[in-house]
Short mmCIF file of C-alpha atoms in Angstrom, two decimals:
data_model
loop_
_atom_site.label_atom_id
_atom_site.label_comp_id
_atom_site.label_asym_id
_atom_site.label_seq_id
_atom_site.Cartn_x
_atom_site.Cartn_y
_atom_site.Cartn_z
CA MET M 1 94.83 129.04 67.75
CA ASN M 2 97.60 127.43 69.73
CA LYS M 3 96.45 125.25 72.63
CA GLN M 4 99.04 126.61 75.01
CA ASN M 5 97.89 130.23 74.48
CA SER M 6 94.14 129.62 74.68
CA ARG M 7 92.00 130.42 77.70
CA TYR M 8 90.17 127.16 77.05
CA ARG M 9 93.11 125.22 78.48
CA TRP M 10 91.91 126.13 81.97
CA ILE M 11 88.59 124.42 81.32
CA VAL M 12 90.55 121.35 80.25
CA PHE M 13 92.61 121.59 83.41
CA ALA M 14 89.52 121.87 85.66
CA ALA M 15 87.69 118.98 83.95
CA VAL M 16 90.66 116.63 84.05
CA LEU M 17 91.51 117.42 87.68
CA PHE M 18 87.89 116.98 88.83
CA THR M 19 87.81 113.53 87.23
CA TYR M 20 91.15 112.65 88.77
CA PHE M 21 89.91 113.83 92.16
CA LEU M 22 86.92 111.45 92.05
CA ILE M 23 88.88 108.51 90.74
CA VAL M 24 91.56 108.83 93.41
CA SER M 25 88.85 108.82 96.10
CA GLN M 26 87.85 105.34 94.93
CA ARG M 27 91.31 103.97 95.50
CA THR M 28 90.91 104.22 99.27
CA ALA M 29 87.18 104.57 99.91
CA PRO M 30 86.71 100.75 99.94
CA GLY M 31 89.09 100.65 102.90
CA LEU M 32 86.41 102.37 104.98
CA ILE M 33 84.19 99.30 104.79
CA SER M 34 86.75 96.50 105.10
CA ASP M 35 85.31 95.24 108.36
CA GLN M 36 81.73 95.61 107.02
CA LEU M 37 82.55 93.48 103.98
CA MET M 38 84.13 90.83 106.20
CA LYS M 39 80.84 90.59 108.12
CA ASP M 40 78.44 90.89 105.16
CA PHE M 41 80.24 88.40 102.92
CA ASN M 42 82.10 86.33 105.53
CA LEU M 43 85.50 87.25 104.10
CA THR M 44 88.95 86.69 105.61
CA ALA M 45 91.52 89.44 106.06
CA ALA M 46 93.52 87.91 103.18
CA THR M 47 90.51 88.23 100.85
CA ILE M 48 90.08 91.88 101.81
CA GLY M 49 93.72 92.36 100.97
CA LEU M 50 93.11 90.68 97.60
CA LEU M 51 90.28 93.11 96.84
CA THR M 52 92.65 96.01 97.17
CA SER M 53 95.52 94.21 95.47
CA ILE M 54 93.56 93.22 92.37
CA GLN M 55 92.71 96.87 91.69
CA PHE M 56 96.34 97.98 92.09
CA LEU M 57 97.60 94.94 90.15
CA ALA M 58 95.52 95.98 87.12
CA TYR M 59 96.76 99.56 87.59
CA ALA M 60 100.38 98.52 87.83
CA GLY M 61 100.27 95.98 85.01
CA LEU M 62 98.84 98.44 82.52
CA GLN M 63 101.01 101.50 83.22
CA ILE M 64 103.64 100.74 80.59
CA PRO M 65 101.20 99.71 77.82
CA VAL M 66 99.06 102.79 78.56
CA GLY M 67 102.18 104.96 78.35
CA ILE M 68 103.21 103.45 75.01
CA PHE M 69 99.78 103.79 73.41
CA SER M 70 99.15 107.25 74.83
CA ASP M 71 102.49 108.49 73.50
CA ARG M 72 101.60 107.01 70.10
CA TYR M 73 97.88 107.77 69.74
CA GLY M 74 97.25 110.63 72.10
CA PRO M 75 95.81 110.72 75.62
CA ASN M 76 92.24 111.99 75.21
CA TYR M 77 90.26 108.84 74.45
CA PHE M 78 92.27 106.77 76.96
CA LEU M 79 91.33 109.23 79.71
CA ILE M 80 87.64 109.15 78.67
CA ILE M 81 87.51 105.35 78.57
CA GLY M 82 89.31 105.14 81.90
CA ALA M 83 86.77 107.40 83.63
CA VAL M 84 83.84 105.34 82.27
CA LEU M 85 85.43 102.00 83.23
CA ASN M 86 86.09 103.27 86.71
CA GLY M 87 82.51 104.41 86.99
CA ILE M 88 81.15 101.05 85.82
CA GLY M 89 83.41 99.21 88.26
CA THR M 90 82.20 101.40 91.11
CA LEU M 91 78.56 100.78 90.14
CA ILE M 92 79.09 97.01 90.12
CA TYR M 93 80.85 97.28 93.51
CA SER M 94 77.80 99.05 94.95
CA MET M 95 75.44 96.26 93.82
CA ALA M 96 77.72 93.25 94.33
CA PRO M 97 75.88 90.19 95.69
CA ASN M 98 79.01 88.20 96.51
CA ALA M 99 82.82 88.30 96.63
CA PHE M 100 83.20 87.44 92.92
CA PHE M 101 81.44 90.66 91.87
CA LEU M 102 83.46 92.63 94.38
CA LEU M 103 86.64 91.34 92.75
CA LEU M 104 85.28 92.03 89.25
CA ALA M 105 84.33 95.55 90.26
CA ARG M 106 87.75 96.36 91.69
CA LEU M 107 89.42 94.90 88.59
CA LEU M 108 87.39 97.19 86.30
CA ALA M 109 88.11 100.14 88.57
CA GLY M 110 91.82 99.33 88.43
CA ILE M 111 91.80 99.11 84.64
CA GLY M 112 90.08 102.48 84.42
CA ASP M 113 92.35 104.01 86.99
CA SER M 114 95.45 102.82 85.11
CA THR M 115 94.74 105.27 82.28
CA ILE M 116 94.39 108.38 84.44
CA TRP M 117 97.71 109.70 85.70
CA VAL M 118 99.89 109.08 82.63
CA ASN M 119 97.31 110.67 80.35
CA LEU M 120 96.79 113.57 82.78
CA VAL M 121 100.52 114.26 82.59
CA LEU M 122 100.44 114.10 78.75
CA ILE M 123 97.33 116.29 78.46
CA LEU M 124 98.83 118.94 80.71
CA SER M 125 102.06 118.83 78.68
CA GLN M 126 100.05 119.42 75.49
CA TRP M 127 97.92 122.29 76.81
CA PHE M 128 100.46 124.12 79.01
CA ARG M 129 103.95 125.49 78.59
CA VAL M 130 106.85 123.89 80.42
CA GLN M 131 107.01 126.65 83.05
CA GLU M 132 103.30 126.17 83.77
CA PHE M 133 103.49 122.38 83.64
CA VAL M 134 105.79 121.96 86.66
CA LYS M 135 103.54 124.10 88.88
CA LEU M 136 100.34 122.47 87.65
CA LEU M 137 101.76 119.00 88.27
CA GLY M 138 101.97 119.95 91.94
CA MET M 139 98.35 121.11 91.82
CA ALA M 140 97.37 117.81 90.25
CA GLY M 141 99.07 116.04 93.15
CA MET M 142 97.03 118.19 95.52
CA ALA M 143 93.83 117.21 93.69
CA GLY M 144 94.73 113.57 94.23
CA SER M 145 95.32 114.21 97.92
CA LEU M 146 91.93 115.92 98.15
CA GLY M 147 90.44 112.82 96.60
CA PHE M 148 91.99 110.72 99.33
CA LEU M 149 90.76 113.29 101.85
CA MET M 150 87.20 113.00 100.61
CA ALA M 151 87.40 109.23 101.25
CA THR M 152 87.86 109.81 104.98
CA VAL M 153 85.42 111.76 107.16
CA PRO M 154 83.00 112.91 104.39
CA TYR M 155 82.70 109.44 102.83
CA SER M 156 82.61 107.77 106.23
CA ALA M 157 79.73 110.05 107.31
CA TRP M 158 77.94 109.31 104.06
CA ILE M 159 78.31 105.56 104.67
CA SER M 160 77.15 105.90 108.25
CA SER M 161 74.03 107.76 107.15
CA PHE M 162 72.98 105.74 104.12
CA GLY M 163 74.84 102.42 104.29
CA TRP M 164 77.84 101.58 102.09
CA ARG M 165 76.03 100.81 98.82
CA ALA M 166 74.41 104.18 98.12
CA PRO M 167 77.63 106.27 98.24
CA PHE M 168 79.46 103.93 95.86
CA PHE M 169 76.48 103.81 93.48
CA SER M 170 76.24 107.63 93.38
CA THR M 171 79.98 108.02 92.80
CA GLY M 172 79.85 105.46 89.97
CA VAL M 173 77.11 107.43 88.22
CA ILE M 174 79.07 110.68 88.55
CA LEU M 175 82.21 109.04 87.15
CA CYS M 176 80.31 107.82 84.08
CA LEU M 177 79.01 111.34 83.59
CA CYS M 178 82.60 112.59 83.89
CA GLY M 179 83.52 110.39 80.94
CA LEU M 180 80.81 112.10 78.89
CA MET M 181 82.01 115.51 80.07
CA LEU M 182 85.60 114.72 79.08
CA TYR M 183 84.45 113.78 75.57
CA PHE M 184 82.95 117.23 75.09
CA VAL M 185 85.85 119.05 76.78
CA LEU M 186 88.75 117.16 75.24
CA VAL M 187 87.40 116.09 71.83
CA LYS M 188 84.27 117.82 70.60
CA ARG M 189 84.70 121.40 71.82
CA PRO M 190 88.39 121.73 70.78
CA LYS M 191 87.37 120.72 67.26
CA GLN M 192 84.78 123.49 67.19
CA LEU M 193 87.38 125.98 68.48
CA ALA M 194 89.99 124.70 65.99
CA LEU M 195 92.26 123.74 68.87
CA THR M 196 92.69 120.10 67.90
CA ASP M 197 96.08 118.98 66.62
CA SER M 198 95.99 116.65 63.66
CA GLU M 199 98.93 114.80 65.10
CA SER M 200 99.98 113.77 68.59
CA GLY M 201 102.87 115.59 70.20
CA VAL M 202 105.12 112.56 69.69
CA LYS M 203 104.31 112.32 65.98
CA LYS M 204 105.15 115.99 65.60
CA ALA M 205 108.45 115.57 67.42
CA VAL M 206 109.40 112.59 65.25
CA ARG M 207 108.36 114.35 62.04
CA LYS M 208 110.17 117.53 63.03
CA LYS M 209 113.41 115.65 63.53
CA GLY M 210 112.94 113.67 60.38
CA GLN M 211 113.31 110.40 62.29
CA LYS M 212 111.42 107.17 62.25
CA ARG M 213 109.64 106.05 65.40
CA GLU M 214 111.81 103.79 67.51
CA ASN M 215 110.77 100.14 67.66
CA THR M 216 108.69 99.54 70.78
CA LEU M 217 110.77 96.59 71.96
CA LEU M 218 113.97 98.53 71.53
CA LEU M 219 112.47 101.45 73.43
CA LEU M 220 111.42 99.20 76.32
CA ARG M 221 114.79 97.46 76.38
CA ARG M 222 116.56 100.81 76.61
CA ILE M 223 114.25 102.03 79.39
CA PHE M 224 114.55 98.78 81.36
CA SER M 225 118.32 99.11 81.22
CA SER M 226 118.28 102.75 82.33
CA ARG M 227 119.51 103.44 85.84
CA GLN M 228 117.47 106.67 85.97
CA ALA M 229 114.26 104.84 85.04
CA TRP M 230 114.79 102.24 87.77
CA ALA M 231 115.61 104.98 90.26
CA THR M 232 112.20 106.60 89.64
CA PHE M 233 110.54 103.15 89.80
CA LEU M 234 112.04 102.44 93.24
CA CYS M 235 111.31 105.95 94.52
CA HIS M 236 107.63 105.51 93.75
CA PHE M 237 107.69 101.94 95.10
CA GLY M 238 108.90 103.19 98.46
CA LEU M 239 106.70 106.28 98.97
CA VAL M 240 103.46 105.75 97.10
CA GLY M 241 102.81 102.03 97.43
CA THR M 242 103.33 101.88 101.21
CA TYR M 243 101.02 104.84 101.77
CA VAL M 244 98.29 103.96 99.29
CA GLY M 245 98.42 100.23 100.11
CA PHE M 246 98.06 100.81 103.84
CA ILE M 247 95.53 103.65 103.69
CA GLY M 248 93.43 101.81 101.12
CA SER M 249 92.99 98.62 103.09
CA TRP M 250 94.21 98.56 106.73
CA ALA M 251 94.44 102.07 108.14
CA VAL M 252 90.81 102.38 109.29
CA PRO M 253 90.66 98.81 110.70
CA TYR M 254 94.01 99.53 112.43
CA GLY M 255 92.56 102.54 114.19
CA MET M 256 89.38 100.67 115.15
CA HIS M 257 91.03 97.41 116.33
CA VAL M 258 94.25 98.66 117.96
CA TYR M 259 93.05 101.97 119.39
CA GLY M 260 89.34 101.19 119.82
CA MET M 261 88.26 104.10 117.63
CA THR M 262 84.96 104.43 115.86
CA ARG M 263 85.00 104.33 112.08
CA SER M 264 84.59 108.08 112.00
CA GLY M 265 87.36 108.53 114.56
CA ALA M 266 89.75 106.35 112.55
CA SER M 267 88.89 108.29 109.43
CA GLN M 268 89.75 111.56 111.18
CA LEU M 269 93.14 110.11 112.17
CA ILE M 270 93.84 109.06 108.60
CA MET M 271 92.83 112.54 107.47
CA VAL M 272 95.94 113.84 109.22
CA GLY M 273 98.05 111.84 106.76
CA LEU M 274 96.09 113.27 103.86
CA ILE M 275 96.75 116.81 105.10
CA GLY M 276 100.43 115.87 105.01
CA ALA M 277 99.99 114.74 101.42
CA LEU M 278 98.31 118.03 100.49
CA ILE M 279 101.30 119.91 101.88
CA GLY M 280 103.92 117.56 100.46
CA ALA M 281 103.57 118.25 96.72
CA PRO M 282 103.80 122.09 96.63
CA LEU M 283 106.18 122.45 99.57
CA THR M 284 108.70 119.87 98.34
CA SER M 285 108.55 121.32 94.83
CA TRP M 286 109.25 124.78 96.25
CA ILE M 287 112.14 123.47 98.34
CA SER M 288 113.68 121.67 95.36
CA SER M 289 113.40 124.88 93.31
CA ARG M 290 115.11 126.87 96.04
CA LEU M 291 117.89 124.29 96.30
CA ASP M 292 118.06 123.92 92.51
CA SER M 293 118.01 120.17 93.12
CA LEU M 294 115.57 117.29 92.93
CA LYS M 295 117.80 114.59 94.37
CA ARG M 296 118.81 116.08 97.75
CA PRO M 297 115.32 116.94 99.08
CA TYR M 298 113.94 113.67 97.68
CA ILE M 299 116.54 111.61 99.58
CA ILE M 300 115.70 113.49 102.81
CA VAL M 301 112.01 112.71 102.32
CA HIS M 302 112.76 109.00 101.83
CA ILE M 303 114.90 108.87 104.99
CA ILE M 304 112.25 110.56 107.15
CA VAL M 305 109.42 108.39 105.85
CA CYS M 306 111.44 105.19 106.38
CA LEU M 307 112.23 106.25 109.97
CA SER M 308 108.55 106.93 110.56
CA TRP M 309 107.58 103.37 109.67
CA ILE M 310 110.41 102.09 111.90
CA VAL M 311 108.86 103.97 114.82
CA PHE M 312 105.78 101.70 114.51
CA LEU M 313 108.07 98.72 115.10
CA ILE M 314 109.80 100.38 118.03
CA PHE M 315 106.48 100.86 119.80
CA GLY M 316 105.25 97.33 119.05
CA GLY M 317 102.67 98.47 116.51
CA LYS M 318 100.97 100.90 118.92
CA PRO M 319 102.72 104.26 119.34
CA PRO M 320 101.11 106.91 121.56
CA ILE M 321 98.18 108.61 119.89
CA TYR M 322 99.90 112.01 119.60
CA LEU M 323 102.93 110.35 117.96
CA LEU M 324 100.66 108.35 115.69
CA MET M 325 99.23 111.57 114.30
CA ILE M 326 102.69 112.97 113.64
CA LEU M 327 103.74 109.74 111.91
CA PHE M 328 100.74 109.77 109.58
CA LEU M 329 101.39 113.43 108.80
CA ILE M 330 104.97 112.62 107.80
CA ILE M 331 104.04 109.51 105.81
CA GLY M 332 101.35 111.50 104.02
CA TYR M 333 103.86 114.26 103.29
CA GLY M 334 106.10 111.66 101.64
CA ASN M 335 103.26 110.57 99.37
CA GLY M 336 102.67 114.16 98.27
CA ALA M 337 106.39 114.71 97.71
CA SER M 338 106.42 111.71 95.33
CA SER M 339 105.41 114.12 92.54
CA LEU M 340 109.15 114.78 92.29
CA THR M 341 109.38 111.38 90.58
CA PHE M 342 107.76 112.82 87.48
CA ALA M 343 109.86 115.97 87.62
CA VAL M 344 112.91 113.66 87.45
CA VAL M 345 111.33 111.82 84.51
CA ARG M 346 110.60 115.08 82.68
CA GLN M 347 114.13 116.41 83.11
CA SER M 348 115.85 113.12 82.29
CA PHE M 349 114.09 111.78 79.14
CA PRO M 350 113.03 113.14 75.73
CA ILE M 351 109.43 114.43 75.58
CA GLN M 352 108.41 111.59 73.24
CA GLU M 353 109.35 109.10 75.98
CA VAL M 354 107.79 110.85 78.96
CA GLY M 355 104.55 108.84 78.77
CA VAL M 356 106.10 105.41 78.81
CA VAL M 357 108.77 106.30 81.44
CA SER M 358 106.09 107.93 83.62
CA GLY M 359 104.10 104.71 83.30
CA PHE M 360 107.14 102.69 84.28
CA ALA M 361 107.81 104.83 87.34
CA ASN M 362 104.14 104.77 88.33
CA THR M 363 104.19 100.98 88.05
CA GLY M 364 106.64 100.86 90.92
CA GLY M 365 104.26 102.60 93.27
CA PHE M 366 101.37 100.39 92.53
CA ILE M 367 103.26 97.12 92.49
CA SER M 368 104.10 98.10 96.07
CA ALA M 369 100.41 98.89 96.64
CA VAL M 370 99.51 95.45 95.27
CA LEU M 371 101.96 93.59 97.48
CA LEU M 372 101.49 95.40 100.78
CA PRO M 373 97.74 94.79 101.43
CA SER M 374 97.96 91.08 100.63
CA ILE M 375 101.15 90.44 102.64
CA PHE M 376 99.79 92.55 105.49
CA GLY M 377 96.52 90.61 105.45
CA LYS M 378 98.33 87.25 105.50
CA ILE M 379 100.37 88.40 108.49
CA LEU M 380 97.22 89.45 110.35
CA ASP M 381 95.59 86.10 109.58
CA HIS M 382 98.73 84.26 110.77
CA PHE M 383 98.62 86.06 114.14
CA HIS M 384 94.85 86.03 114.52
CA ALA M 385 95.08 83.91 117.68
CA ALA M 386 97.39 86.42 119.36
CA SER M 387 96.52 89.98 120.37
CA ILE M 388 95.45 92.18 117.49
CA SER M 389 98.43 94.53 117.97
CA THR M 390 100.84 91.59 117.53
CA GLY M 391 99.71 91.08 113.93
CA TYR M 392 100.04 94.76 113.15
CA ARG M 393 103.47 94.92 114.81
CA TYR M 394 104.86 92.29 112.48
CA GLY M 395 102.92 93.69 109.57
CA PHE M 396 104.72 97.05 109.83
CA MET M 397 107.94 95.29 108.85
CA ILE M 398 106.64 95.34 105.26
CA PRO M 399 106.47 99.15 104.76
CA VAL M 400 109.87 99.46 106.46
CA MET M 401 111.47 97.15 103.90
CA PHE M 402 109.61 98.81 101.00
CA THR M 403 110.69 102.32 102.02
CA LEU M 404 114.29 101.17 102.28
CA LEU M 405 114.02 100.20 98.59
CA GLY M 406 112.64 103.68 97.92
CA LEU M 407 115.64 105.23 99.62
CA ILE M 408 117.93 103.16 97.40
CA GLY M 409 116.06 104.59 94.42
CA GLY M 410 116.62 108.13 95.63
CA LEU M 411 120.34 107.48 95.99
CA LEU M 412 120.45 106.08 92.44
CA ILE M 413 119.08 109.26 90.84
CA LYS M 414 121.69 110.84 88.61
CA GLY M 415 122.00 114.62 88.46
CA LYS M 416 121.51 116.05 85.02
CA ARG M 417 121.64 119.70 84.02
CA LYS M 418 119.95 120.88 80.91
CA GLU M 419 119.64 124.32 79.32
CA ALA M 420 117.04 126.17 81.34
CA GLU M 421 115.79 128.05 78.31
CA GLN M 422 114.95 124.78 76.58
CA THR M 423 113.49 122.76 79.41
CA GLY M 424 112.76 124.98 82.39
CA GLU M 425 113.92 122.13 84.65
CA VAL M 426 115.98 121.97 87.81
CA THR M 427 119.05 119.92 88.53
CA ALA M 428 118.68 116.54 90.15
#
């Protein structure tokens, strides 16, 4: 039976998205306890920034290798291993006795996380037709936003009730069990149902065309010299990294220190941004379909998000609370809209290169997420003797500059029309 015609594909979809939902929650959940870690382990703001950065550094550094190997050997086992590694890292984090184990834990979590999105994209492309794929990619983006949402008020309430170690320990156990579940769903059960392909999608494509696989170095050289690949890299750098990097490390402390909020209150404020992210993926995809364009709506999103960060500078790092909520809603919307990056990849590159180019584009977002927390932390440390809002005011210059680079990426996207019957894609 063909995978793309089987009902079982919806079980695959649910299992993969649930795992992705949990893993995404662990990107930002540590940000809820930044101030607690500083007290418990006597850490500086720069060290807290490093904790976030090391996770995203591992993620960013492995995106291209993961894309290459997943294209070549298939995505199933990489997704399983990633879920287990993320679970183990979260368990170590929950039991860490000192800063070294905190860093080790976030490194393992980052390595595990690095396998998730690229392989999710490849698994969905194997199990679903092109017309379904575009819609489900938006749903996957929503699942990620729900993961971020869980790491606000619900996780904050859990931490307040039981301390910070128990929630991370429980989540680590569940993630390890998710790895076991994925083995049965992606590997064992499809074999029993005779749904397993003997070859990966890329191998089939190469064999069908009677071509040899392109040398990896030549492939990378061609991608690195591609304007379209760099455009997607910069787009993700500007939208994803600024949002994830700030939410994952400094958003809750910002609300507590600058506005005098409780941890729960700051989490509720950040939740507004996550609601924006939930709206961003499906709404922007719908708009781009109505306009028959990816580039135009994407450029508008980049402009609006960049202007939103500039507003923080205009108000000296402390805009009025009502405006703050609007700004986080818009910035969150931009993060959700970043799913258009992978729509551009899909419509611009051959299917056998989608994994590695997706990895390259995703690298941009998480290089930004690596740089922002550390630079932001160093700025806060530099202005520690001044008022707390002064440090944040200068810190907000970083996301402004990063989103300007994202806007440049949007402008660099080249329109490309393909036969709709063959690809089901829209024009950039």
